[in-house]
Tab-separated table of C-alpha atoms and ligand atoms in Angstrom:
chain	number	residue	atom	x	y	z
A	1	MET	CA	-0.018	0.213	0.058
A	2	SER	CA	1.602	3.168	-1.177
A	3	CYS	CA	-0.246	5.556	1.019
A	4	ILE	CA	1.836	7.325	3.726
A	5	PHE	CA	-1.082	7.482	6.365
A	6	CYS	CA	-2.131	3.668	6.065
A	7	GLN	CA	1.720	2.940	6.397
A	8	ILE	CA	1.412	5.129	9.723
A	9	ILE	CA	-1.620	2.770	10.712
A	10	ASN	CA	0.099	-0.410	10.128
A	11	ARG	CA	3.257	0.765	11.933
A	12	GLU	CA	5.215	0.527	8.235
A	13	ALA	CA	5.868	4.274	8.651
A	14	PRO	CA	7.180	6.190	11.813
A	15	ALA	CA	4.414	8.691	13.864
A	16	SER	CA	4.281	10.548	16.721
A	17	ILE	CA	1.055	9.078	17.861
A	18	VAL	CA	-1.331	10.640	20.193
A	19	TYR	CA	-4.271	8.840	20.388
A	20	GLU	CA	-5.895	5.627	18.794
A	21	ASP	CA	-8.881	3.604	18.785
A	22	ASP	CA	-10.893	0.990	16.554
A	23	LEU	CA	-11.912	3.374	13.988
A	24	ALA	CA	-9.278	6.246	13.931
A	25	ILE	CA	-5.755	7.236	15.058
A	26	ALA	CA	-4.304	10.832	15.563
A	27	PHE	CA	-0.645	11.962	15.181
A	28	LEU	CA	1.623	14.862	14.856
A	29	ASP	CA	1.813	16.523	11.516
A	30	ILE	CA	5.539	16.113	10.272
A	31	GLU	CA	5.509	19.717	8.834
A	32	PRO	CA	3.356	21.478	11.620
A	33	VAL	CA	1.715	24.943	10.940
A	34	SER	CA	2.165	25.384	14.777
A	35	GLU	CA	3.333	23.281	17.782
A	36	GLY	CA	0.815	20.446	18.422
A	37	HIS	CA	-0.475	20.308	14.973
A	38	VAL	CA	-2.401	16.982	14.756
A	39	LEU	CA	-3.921	15.204	11.955
A	40	VAL	CA	-7.083	12.796	12.909
A	41	ILE	CA	-7.683	9.995	10.449
A	42	PRO	CA	-9.864	7.220	9.912
A	43	LYS	CA	-8.246	3.701	10.090
A	44	SER	CA	-10.021	2.736	6.585
A	45	HIS	CA	-8.532	4.205	3.550
A	46	HIS	CA	-10.680	7.095	1.732
A	47	ALA	CA	-9.326	9.706	-0.473
A	48	ARG	CA	-12.253	11.761	0.045
A	49	PHE	CA	-14.261	12.995	3.184
A	50	ALA	CA	-17.693	11.997	1.656
A	51	GLU	CA	-16.533	8.485	0.785
A	52	MET	CA	-16.133	7.724	4.588
A	53	ASN	CA	-19.231	6.197	6.383
A	54	PRO	CA	-20.767	8.960	8.432
A	55	LYS	CA	-20.174	7.134	11.506
A	56	THR	CA	-16.468	7.325	10.972
A	57	ALA	CA	-16.686	10.850	9.840
A	58	GLY	CA	-18.395	11.985	12.845
A	59	HIS	CA	-16.218	10.044	15.071
A	60	LEU	CA	-13.251	12.163	13.549
A	61	PHE	CA	-14.623	15.142	15.445
A	62	GLU	CA	-15.058	13.372	18.539
A	63	VAL	CA	-11.552	12.206	18.545
A	64	ALA	CA	-10.496	16.018	17.686
A	65	HIS	CA	-12.771	17.300	20.327
A	66	LYS	CA	-10.866	15.180	23.249
A	67	ILE	CA	-7.725	16.039	21.895
A	68	LEU	CA	-8.248	19.657	21.524
A	69	LYS	CA	-9.319	19.713	25.238
A	70	ALA	CA	-6.151	17.846	26.173
A	71	ILE	CA	-4.053	20.478	24.098
A	72	GLN	CA	-5.751	23.150	26.050
A	73	ALA	CA	-4.766	21.464	29.299
A	74	SER	CA	-0.897	20.755	28.265
A	75	ASN	CA	1.643	23.217	27.943
A	76	ILE	CA	1.324	23.783	24.249
A	77	PRO	CA	0.579	27.418	23.423
A	78	CYS	CA	-3.065	27.294	22.250
A	79	GLU	CA	-4.993	30.344	22.724
A	80	GLY	CA	-7.589	28.714	19.771
A	81	ALA	CA	-7.366	26.627	17.007
A	82	ASN	CA	-8.462	25.853	13.656
A	83	LEU	CA	-10.160	22.468	12.809
A	84	PHE	CA	-9.886	21.877	9.108
A	85	LEU	CA	-9.958	19.291	6.487
A	86	THR	CA	-9.003	19.994	2.832
A	87	ASP	CA	-11.152	17.601	0.834
A	88	GLY	CA	-9.990	17.289	-2.945
A	89	GLU	CA	-6.815	19.006	-4.732
A	90	ILE	CA	-8.434	22.113	-5.304
A	91	ALA	CA	-8.914	22.455	-1.530
A	92	GLY	CA	-5.354	21.892	-0.928
A	93	GLN	CA	-5.564	18.299	-0.081
A	94	GLU	CA	-2.108	16.708	-0.636
A	95	VAL	CA	-2.430	13.256	1.020
A	96	MET	CA	-5.338	11.551	-0.728
A	97	HIS	CA	-6.188	9.741	2.402
A	98	SER	CA	-8.793	11.828	4.134
A	99	HIS	CA	-7.970	13.541	7.527
A	100	LEU	CA	-8.877	16.285	10.075
A	101	HIS	CA	-6.486	18.843	10.908
A	102	ILE	CA	-6.099	20.782	14.537
A	103	ALA	CA	-3.926	23.518	14.320
A	104	PRO	CA	-3.339	25.211	17.976
A	105	ARG	CA	-3.338	29.038	17.240
A	106	ILE	CA	-1.552	31.803	19.068
A	107	ARG	CA	-1.954	35.364	18.793
A	108	GLY	CA	0.687	36.877	16.278
A	109	ASP	CA	1.379	33.724	14.696
A	110	LYS	CA	0.881	35.111	11.161
A	111	HIS	CA	-1.393	32.604	9.965
A	112	ARG	CA	-4.283	33.788	7.797
A	113	TYR	CA	-7.456	32.309	6.273
A	114	GLY	CA	-6.985	32.297	2.576
A	115	TYR	CA	-10.412	32.729	1.561
A	116	VAL	CA	-11.867	35.679	-0.295
A	117	HIS	CA	-15.706	36.355	0.838
A	118	ALA	CA	-18.222	37.775	-1.290
A	119	GLU	CA	-19.927	40.771	-0.344
A	120	GLN	CA	-23.623	40.396	1.227
A	121	SER	CA	-24.908	42.291	-1.673
A	122	ASP	CA	-23.667	39.392	-4.064
A	123	TYR	CA	-26.021	36.970	-2.312
A	124	PRO	CA	-29.306	38.471	-1.854
A	125	ARG	CA	-31.664	36.185	0.420
A	126	GLU	CA	-33.483	34.845	-2.582
A	127	ARG	CA	-30.032	33.469	-4.232
A	128	LEU	CA	-29.075	32.164	-0.606
A	129	ASN	CA	-32.599	30.477	-0.585
A	130	GLN	CA	-31.774	28.845	-3.950
A	131	ILE	CA	-28.868	27.605	-2.909
A	132	ALA	CA	-30.234	26.282	0.264
A	133	ASP	CA	-33.009	24.312	-1.598
A	134	GLU	CA	-30.320	22.766	-4.224
A	135	ILE	CA	-28.562	21.207	-1.049
A	136	SER	CA	-31.412	20.471	1.291
A	137	LYS	CA	-33.494	18.718	-1.493
A	138	LEU	CA	-30.962	16.209	-1.802
A	139	LEU	CA	-30.704	15.579	1.958
A	140	ASN	CA	-32.649	12.744	3.802
A	141	PRO	CA	-35.126	14.124	6.221
B	1	LIG	P1	-3.297	17.933	3.362
B	1	LIG	O1	-2.713	19.192	2.359
B	1	LIG	O2	-3.677	16.887	2.528
B	1	LIG	O3	-4.523	18.560	3.987
B	1	LIG	O4	-2.476	17.680	4.661
B	1	LIG	C1	-1.433	16.930	4.255
B	1	LIG	C2	-0.679	17.178	5.870
B	1	LIG	O5	-0.155	15.843	5.825
B	1	LIG	C3	0.412	17.997	5.726
B	1	LIG	O6	0.353	18.851	6.730
B	1	LIG	C4	1.815	17.322	5.926
B	1	LIG	O7	2.824	18.094	6.565
B	1	LIG	C5	1.426	16.024	6.575
B	1	LIG	N1	2.306	14.955	6.202
B	1	LIG	C6	2.516	14.671	4.848
B	1	LIG	N2	3.367	13.362	5.138
B	1	LIG	C7	3.280	13.208	6.254
B	1	LIG	C8	3.969	12.195	6.915
B	1	LIG	O8	4.849	11.182	6.401
B	1	LIG	N3	3.601	11.856	8.226
B	1	LIG	C9	3.056	12.981	8.768
B	1	LIG	N4	2.932	12.821	10.505
B	1	LIG	N5	2.571	13.798	8.126
B	1	LIG	C10	2.511	14.144	7.170
B	2	LIG	ZN1	-4.505	5.439	3.319
């Protein structure tokens, strides 16, 4: 298996593991954006987030919740954190084994969001409602 994250799960590649259970494993990012940058990954290989079973997807957030509390209780500087997931190359995903990032943030760390927001006037309520309908009609009740 050439997936580096599967190799970490199988102990075929080294990693600094912080947590493991039946469904997930979490370890430190090898090129952290901040001290304590953790990746939470499912033990099953899925390139994309939506390919995961929903229970597994939800579990990643449960694990991230535990880990963030541990980081906050530790000596690692953490005034806030970004929890993020890059889904697909266009969104910046480099390792095609879907994973959730936890990146502690501190004042003055120089990180910035890369998003460009539209003006509210570009999305009047009618347009927002159309988009919401487009999504909600495909969701199960
Ligand atoms: P992505 O850009 O796919 O959302 O994030 C991939 C992350 O995995 C990057 O932050 C990168 O530093 C990290 N990474 C890549 N290869 C390895 C590795 O072999 N071990 C660990 N621990 N992290 C890795
Ligand atoms: Zn994998």
